[in-house]
C-alpha positions as a LaTeX table, in Angstrom:
\begin{tabular}{lrrr}
\hline
Residue & $x$ (\AA) & $y$ (\AA) & $z$ (\AA) \\
\hline
Met1 & 0.08 & 0.00 & 0.06 \\
Arg2 & 1.34 & 3.44 & $-1.02$ \\
Ile3 & 1.25 & 6.27 & 1.51 \\
Thr4 & 1.04 & 9.65 & 0.15 \\
Ile5 & 2.21 & 12.97 & 1.62 \\
Gln6 & $-1.20$ & 14.13 & 1.51 \\
Ala7 & $-2.44$ & 11.07 & 3.55 \\
Val8 & 0.29 & 11.81 & 6.27 \\
Val9 & $-0.82$ & 15.41 & 6.49 \\
Val10 & $-4.27$ & 14.50 & 6.98 \\
Val11 & $-3.44$ & 12.08 & 9.82 \\
Val12 & $-1.20$ & 14.49 & 11.50 \\
Leu13 & $-3.84$ & 17.22 & 11.32 \\
Cys14 & $-6.57$ & 15.08 & 12.65 \\
Leu15 & $-4.30$ & 14.09 & 15.74 \\
Ile16 & $-3.59$ & 17.77 & 16.35 \\
Ala17 & $-7.18$ & 18.48 & 16.16 \\
Thr18 & $-8.07$ & 15.82 & 18.61 \\
Ser19 & $-5.38$ & 16.88 & 21.08 \\
Ser20 & $-6.59$ & 20.80 & 20.83 \\
Trp21 & $-10.12$ & 20.23 & 21.34 \\
Ala22 & $-10.00$ & 17.31 & 23.87 \\
Thr23 & $-12.93$ & 17.05 & 26.23 \\
Ser24 & $-12.83$ & 18.20 & 29.87 \\
Thr25 & $-12.72$ & 15.89 & 32.82 \\
Thr26 & $-14.59$ & 16.42 & 35.98 \\
Trp27 & $-12.94$ & 14.89 & 39.07 \\
Ala28 & $-15.68$ & 14.21 & 41.71 \\
Phe29 & $-14.70$ & 14.06 & 45.22 \\
Asn30 & $-18.07$ & 13.53 & 47.02 \\
Thr31 & $-18.59$ & 9.77 & 47.88 \\
Asp32 & $-22.19$ & 9.94 & 46.74 \\
Ser33 & $-21.19$ & 10.66 & 43.16 \\
Ser34 & $-21.18$ & 7.90 & 40.52 \\
Asp35 & $-17.95$ & 9.23 & 39.44 \\
Tyr36 & $-16.16$ & 8.93 & 42.80 \\
Asp37 & $-12.97$ & 6.85 & 42.28 \\
Ile38 & $-10.95$ & 8.01 & 45.22 \\
Asp39 & $-8.38$ & 5.66 & 46.96 \\
Ala40 & $-7.43$ & 6.48 & 50.47 \\
Tyr41 & $-4.41$ & 4.90 & 51.94 \\
Asp42 & $-3.93$ & 5.72 & 55.60 \\
Thr43 & $-5.47$ & 7.90 & 58.37 \\
Glu44 & $-2.50$ & 10.04 & 59.30 \\
Phe45 & $-1.48$ & 13.42 & 58.76 \\
Gly46 & 0.31 & 13.76 & 55.54 \\
Asn47 & $-1.82$ & 11.22 & 53.85 \\
Gln48 & $-2.74$ & 11.16 & 50.06 \\
Leu49 & $-5.89$ & 10.58 & 48.22 \\
Thr50 & $-5.44$ & 9.24 & 44.77 \\
Ile51 & $-7.36$ & 8.71 & 41.62 \\
Asp52 & $-6.39$ & 5.96 & 39.20 \\
Thr53 & $-9.03$ & 5.73 & 36.50 \\
Asp54 & $-7.18$ & 3.09 & 34.56 \\
Asp55 & $-5.99$ & 0.98 & 37.43 \\
Asp56 & $-2.61$ & 0.83 & 36.08 \\
Gly57 & $-0.93$ & 1.88 & 39.34 \\
Asn58 & 0.06 & 5.25 & 38.00 \\
Pro59 & $-2.56$ & 7.84 & 39.45 \\
Glu60 & $-3.73$ & 10.58 & 37.26 \\
Leu61 & $-4.21$ & 12.71 & 40.54 \\
Asn62 & $-2.95$ & 12.87 & 43.87 \\
Ile63 & $-4.43$ & 14.95 & 46.57 \\
Ser64 & $-2.84$ & 16.15 & 49.85 \\
Ala65 & $-3.98$ & 18.72 & 52.58 \\
Trp66 & $-2.04$ & 21.47 & 54.00 \\
Ser67 & $-2.52$ & 24.33 & 56.53 \\
Asp68 & $-0.34$ & 26.91 & 58.29 \\
Thr69 & $-0.81$ & 25.43 & 61.80 \\
Gly70 & 3.00 & 25.71 & 62.91 \\
Cys71 & 2.22 & 27.60 & 66.28 \\
Gly72 & $-0.87$ & 25.85 & 67.40 \\
Trp73 & $-4.42$ & 27.07 & 68.13 \\
Tyr74 & $-4.95$ & 30.81 & 67.88 \\
Cys75 & $-1.42$ & 31.32 & 66.52 \\
Gly76 & $-2.37$ & 33.99 & 63.82 \\
Asp77 & $-2.07$ & 33.80 & 60.11 \\
Asp78 & 0.88 & 33.17 & 57.72 \\
Arg79 & 3.02 & 30.93 & 59.96 \\
Asp80 & 4.75 & 27.57 & 59.17 \\
Ile81 & 2.87 & 25.21 & 56.94 \\
Phe82 & 2.42 & 21.53 & 57.87 \\
Asn83 & 0.84 & 18.65 & 56.22 \\
Ala84 & $-2.89$ & 17.91 & 57.33 \\
Phe85 & $-5.27$ & 15.16 & 56.73 \\
Ala86 & $-7.12$ & 14.85 & 53.55 \\
Ser87 & $-10.46$ & 13.36 & 53.82 \\
Thr88 & $-13.70$ & 13.11 & 51.78 \\
Asp89 & $-17.37$ & 12.53 & 52.73 \\
Ser90 & $-20.65$ & 12.49 & 50.80 \\
Gln91 & $-20.26$ & 16.30 & 50.10 \\
Gly92 & $-16.82$ & 16.55 & 49.13 \\
Leu93 & $-13.09$ & 16.92 & 50.24 \\
Leu94 & $-12.11$ & 17.97 & 53.78 \\
Asn95 & $-9.06$ & 19.23 & 55.51 \\
Tyr96 & $-8.21$ & 18.00 & 59.11 \\
Asn97 & $-5.36$ & 20.20 & 60.15 \\
Arg98 & $-3.14$ & 19.95 & 63.20 \\
Asp99 & $-5.03$ & 22.23 & 65.56 \\
Asn100 & $-6.87$ & 19.24 & 66.84 \\
Pro101 & $-4.74$ & 16.00 & 66.59 \\
Asn102 & $-7.78$ & 13.84 & 67.92 \\
Ala103 & $-10.26$ & 15.04 & 65.05 \\
Ile104 & $-9.32$ & 12.38 & 62.83 \\
Val105 & $-10.08$ & 9.69 & 65.29 \\
Asp106 & $-13.18$ & 11.49 & 66.64 \\
Gly107 & $-14.62$ & 12.20 & 63.34 \\
Glu108 & $-14.98$ & 15.82 & 64.36 \\
Tyr109 & $-16.66$ & 18.22 & 61.94 \\
Ala110 & $-14.29$ & 19.71 & 59.34 \\
Lys111 & $-14.30$ & 21.66 & 56.21 \\
Ile112 & $-11.65$ & 23.37 & 54.09 \\
Asp113 & $-11.64$ & 26.66 & 56.30 \\
Ser114 & $-9.71$ & 29.63 & 57.54 \\
Phe115 & $-10.90$ & 29.63 & 60.88 \\
Ser116 & $-8.53$ & 30.49 & 63.96 \\
Gly117 & $-6.02$ & 32.22 & 61.56 \\
Asp118 & $-4.92$ & 28.97 & 59.76 \\
Phe119 & $-5.40$ & 28.70 & 56.10 \\
Asp120 & $-6.44$ & 25.32 & 54.83 \\
Met121 & $-5.47$ & 24.25 & 51.15 \\
Met122 & $-5.73$ & 21.33 & 49.11 \\
Leu123 & $-2.82$ & 20.37 & 46.66 \\
Phe124 & $-3.74$ & 18.65 & 43.37 \\
Ser125 & $-0.80$ & 16.90 & 41.72 \\
Phe126 & $-1.84$ & 15.77 & 38.17 \\
Ser127 & 0.27 & 13.36 & 35.89 \\
Asp128 & 0.20 & 16.01 & 33.24 \\
Ser129 & $-0.25$ & 19.72 & 32.93 \\
Val130 & $-4.07$ & 20.88 & 32.89 \\
Ser131 & $-6.27$ & 24.00 & 32.86 \\
Leu132 & $-8.63$ & 24.57 & 35.52 \\
Thr133 & $-12.13$ & 25.29 & 34.32 \\
Gly134 & $-14.49$ & 24.69 & 37.04 \\
Ile135 & $-14.87$ & 24.34 & 40.76 \\
Ser136 & $-18.00$ & 22.97 & 42.60 \\
Leu137 & $-18.46$ & 23.62 & 46.33 \\
Ala138 & $-20.72$ & 22.14 & 48.81 \\
Ser139 & $-21.64$ & 22.82 & 52.52 \\
Ile140 & $-20.51$ & 26.33 & 52.49 \\
Gly141 & $-20.17$ & 27.88 & 55.94 \\
Tyr142 & $-20.21$ & 31.72 & 56.75 \\
Asp143 & $-18.52$ & 32.46 & 53.69 \\
Ser144 & $-16.97$ & 30.91 & 50.58 \\
Asp145 & $-14.00$ & 33.09 & 49.31 \\
Val146 & $-11.44$ & 30.98 & 47.50 \\
Ser147 & $-7.70$ & 31.19 & 46.56 \\
Ile148 & $-6.03$ & 29.38 & 43.73 \\
Ala149 & $-2.40$ & 28.99 & 42.77 \\
Ala150 & $-0.82$ & 27.18 & 39.99 \\
Phe151 & 2.92 & 25.70 & 39.76 \\
Ser152 & 5.14 & 24.49 & 37.09 \\
Ser153 & 7.00 & 22.19 & 39.68 \\
Leu154 & 6.10 & 20.58 & 42.99 \\
Pro155 & 5.89 & 23.37 & 45.52 \\
Thr156 & 7.78 & 23.08 & 48.75 \\
Leu157 & 5.17 & 23.42 & 51.44 \\
Thr158 & 6.55 & 21.92 & 54.67 \\
Ser159 & 7.88 & 24.61 & 57.12 \\
Ser160 & 7.18 & 27.29 & 54.33 \\
Thr161 & 4.85 & 30.12 & 54.66 \\
Trp162 & 1.94 & 30.86 & 52.41 \\
Ser163 & 3.63 & 34.04 & 51.45 \\
Ser164 & 6.73 & 32.51 & 50.23 \\
Val165 & 4.69 & 29.80 & 48.51 \\
Ala166 & 2.60 & 32.48 & 46.64 \\
Thr167 & 5.92 & 34.05 & 45.43 \\
Ala168 & 6.86 & 30.77 & 43.98 \\
Ala169 & 3.57 & 30.16 & 42.02 \\
Leu170 & 3.31 & 30.35 & 38.29 \\
Phe171 & 0.04 & 32.08 & 38.73 \\
Ser172 & $-2.33$ & 32.96 & 41.61 \\
Thr173 & $-5.71$ & 34.31 & 42.07 \\
Ser174 & $-8.69$ & 34.77 & 44.53 \\
Phe175 & $-12.39$ & 34.75 & 44.02 \\
Ala176 & $-15.11$ & 36.18 & 46.19 \\
Asn177 & $-18.37$ & 34.58 & 47.10 \\
Phe178 & $-18.50$ & 31.30 & 45.16 \\
Asn179 & $-21.79$ & 29.34 & 45.26 \\
Asn180 & $-22.71$ & 26.13 & 46.17 \\
Gly181 & $-22.49$ & 24.03 & 43.04 \\
Ile182 & $-20.40$ & 24.56 & 39.93 \\
Asn183 & $-18.45$ & 27.99 & 39.54 \\
Asp184 & $-17.19$ & 28.45 & 36.05 \\
Ile185 & $-13.70$ & 29.71 & 35.80 \\
Thr186 & $-13.06$ & 29.00 & 32.24 \\
Asn187 & $-11.39$ & 32.30 & 31.57 \\
Leu188 & $-8.62$ & 31.65 & 34.09 \\
Ser189 & $-5.67$ & 33.33 & 32.38 \\
Asp190 & $-2.57$ & 35.18 & 32.80 \\
Ser191 & $-2.06$ & 38.09 & 30.28 \\
Asn192 & $-4.63$ & 36.45 & 27.94 \\
Asn193 & $-2.74$ & 33.04 & 28.07 \\
Val194 & $-4.79$ & 30.20 & 29.53 \\
Val195 & $-2.93$ & 28.93 & 32.58 \\
Glu196 & $-1.79$ & 25.31 & 32.42 \\
Ala197 & 0.05 & 23.52 & 35.22 \\
Gln198 & 0.74 & 20.16 & 36.77 \\
Tyr199 & 0.40 & 21.43 & 40.23 \\
Trp200 & $-2.45$ & 23.35 & 41.75 \\
Leu201 & $-3.36$ & 24.60 & 45.22 \\
Ile202 & $-7.07$ & 25.39 & 46.14 \\
Gly203 & $-8.26$ & 26.37 & 49.24 \\
Ala204 & $-9.78$ & 29.11 & 51.75 \\
Tyr205 & $-9.11$ & 32.63 & 50.72 \\
Asn206 & $-5.65$ & 34.17 & 51.61 \\
Ala207 & $-4.87$ & 37.48 & 50.25 \\
Val208 & $-1.14$ & 36.53 & 49.61 \\
Phe209 & $-2.56$ & 34.64 & 46.65 \\
Thr210 & $-4.10$ & 37.76 & 45.14 \\
Asp211 & $-6.21$ & 40.26 & 47.17 \\
Ala212 & $-10.02$ & 39.75 & 46.20 \\
Gly213 & $-10.95$ & 43.26 & 47.08 \\
Pro214 & $-11.46$ & 45.60 & 49.96 \\
Tyr215 & $-14.69$ & 44.28 & 50.96 \\
Val216 & $-13.50$ & 40.62 & 51.23 \\
Gly217 & $-12.58$ & 39.52 & 54.70 \\
Met218 & $-10.15$ & 36.70 & 55.78 \\
Gly219 & $-10.57$ & 34.09 & 58.28 \\
Asn220 & $-14.39$ & 33.38 & 57.78 \\
Asp221 & $-14.31$ & 31.03 & 54.90 \\
Ala222 & $-15.51$ & 27.43 & 55.09 \\
Phe223 & $-16.65$ & 24.77 & 52.41 \\
Lys224 & $-16.19$ & 21.21 & 51.17 \\
Leu225 & $-14.85$ & 20.86 & 47.65 \\
Ala226 & $-17.14$ & 18.76 & 45.53 \\
Ser227 & $-15.26$ & 18.43 & 42.24 \\
Ile228 & $-13.16$ & 20.26 & 39.92 \\
Thr229 & $-13.20$ & 20.37 & 36.16 \\
Thr230 & $-9.92$ & 20.55 & 34.17 \\
Glu231 & $-8.82$ & 20.45 & 30.43 \\
Pro232 & $-5.54$ & 18.86 & 29.06 \\
Ser233 & $-2.97$ & 20.97 & 27.69 \\
Ala234 & $-3.86$ & 22.15 & 24.23 \\
Val235 & $-1.55$ & 22.82 & 21.18 \\
Ser236 & $-1.63$ & 26.58 & 20.83 \\
Glu237 & $-3.63$ & 28.26 & 18.07 \\
Pro238 & $-0.53$ & 29.72 & 16.35 \\
Ala239 & 1.14 & 26.29 & 16.41 \\
Ile240 & $-2.04$ & 24.78 & 14.84 \\
Met241 & $-2.02$ & 27.42 & 12.03 \\
Leu242 & 1.68 & 26.78 & 11.50 \\
Ile243 & 1.21 & 22.92 & 11.10 \\
Phe244 & $-1.79$ & 23.56 & 8.87 \\
Ala245 & 0.17 & 25.77 & 6.67 \\
Ser246 & 3.14 & 23.46 & 6.46 \\
Gly247 & 0.78 & 20.67 & 5.45 \\
Leu248 & $-0.73$ & 22.88 & 2.68 \\
Met249 & 2.67 & 23.85 & 1.48 \\
Leu250 & 3.61 & 20.12 & 1.23 \\
Ile251 & 0.65 & 19.31 & $-0.85$ \\
Trp252 & 0.95 & 22.09 & $-3.08$ \\
Leu253 & 4.77 & 21.08 & $-3.66$ \\
Arg254 & 3.89 & 17.54 & $-4.22$ \\
Arg255 & 1.32 & 18.47 & $-6.94$ \\
Lys256 & 3.88 & 21.15 & $-8.58$ \\
Asn257 & 6.39 & 18.27 & $-8.95$ \\
His258 & 4.06 & 15.95 & $-10.82$ \\
\hline
\end{tabular}
């Protein structure tokens, strides 16, 4: 069978189109969801929740919990960060920080919150870079302001401060008054470029990750994280146009020489 240049070009363009307009993925964390696929490995501080959709032993997503609880109860904000306990229930992800070491055993009420001056965050480590397009919250407490940060490499969190972590971020932003249910953040971008990263922090609002405005207070946010929606890295539009142009040139040269 003879394979022409035109056929090769068509195949390449199809592959590019497929990767560029790939469908989004919703990662559900509430145990009542039909899409729930979380594996939990231990009940200790510093644990990880994993999602391995194809059961090949290489998780597509690892989730860990963090909070600045270095100086104990009522210690104020922006102190040393320590790992927490990541958990999940019928409504979504929870963060048990080190303020109360007995909380895990006692099953004490917990959310991702900023009470007592401690800012709870969840770290999402994906197997590949993704863009973040949606966040679904549940069981919102007094307020639901959210901070988000993206990283090109795994951030150093232990014994750091949230200020130093924010400085190391590829991108960070904050949102005021998210609602229960899906909150669309499709236009999450930096200088008109969609932000893509392998590592994402999502948690209770902290102004060091970008101030959400003069009327947004810190220390009163609490929610559970029901799901997030991501899209895979896409070939940029200029790159796509260049490939198409190259393909057309090859076809033109092929016809000109015959």
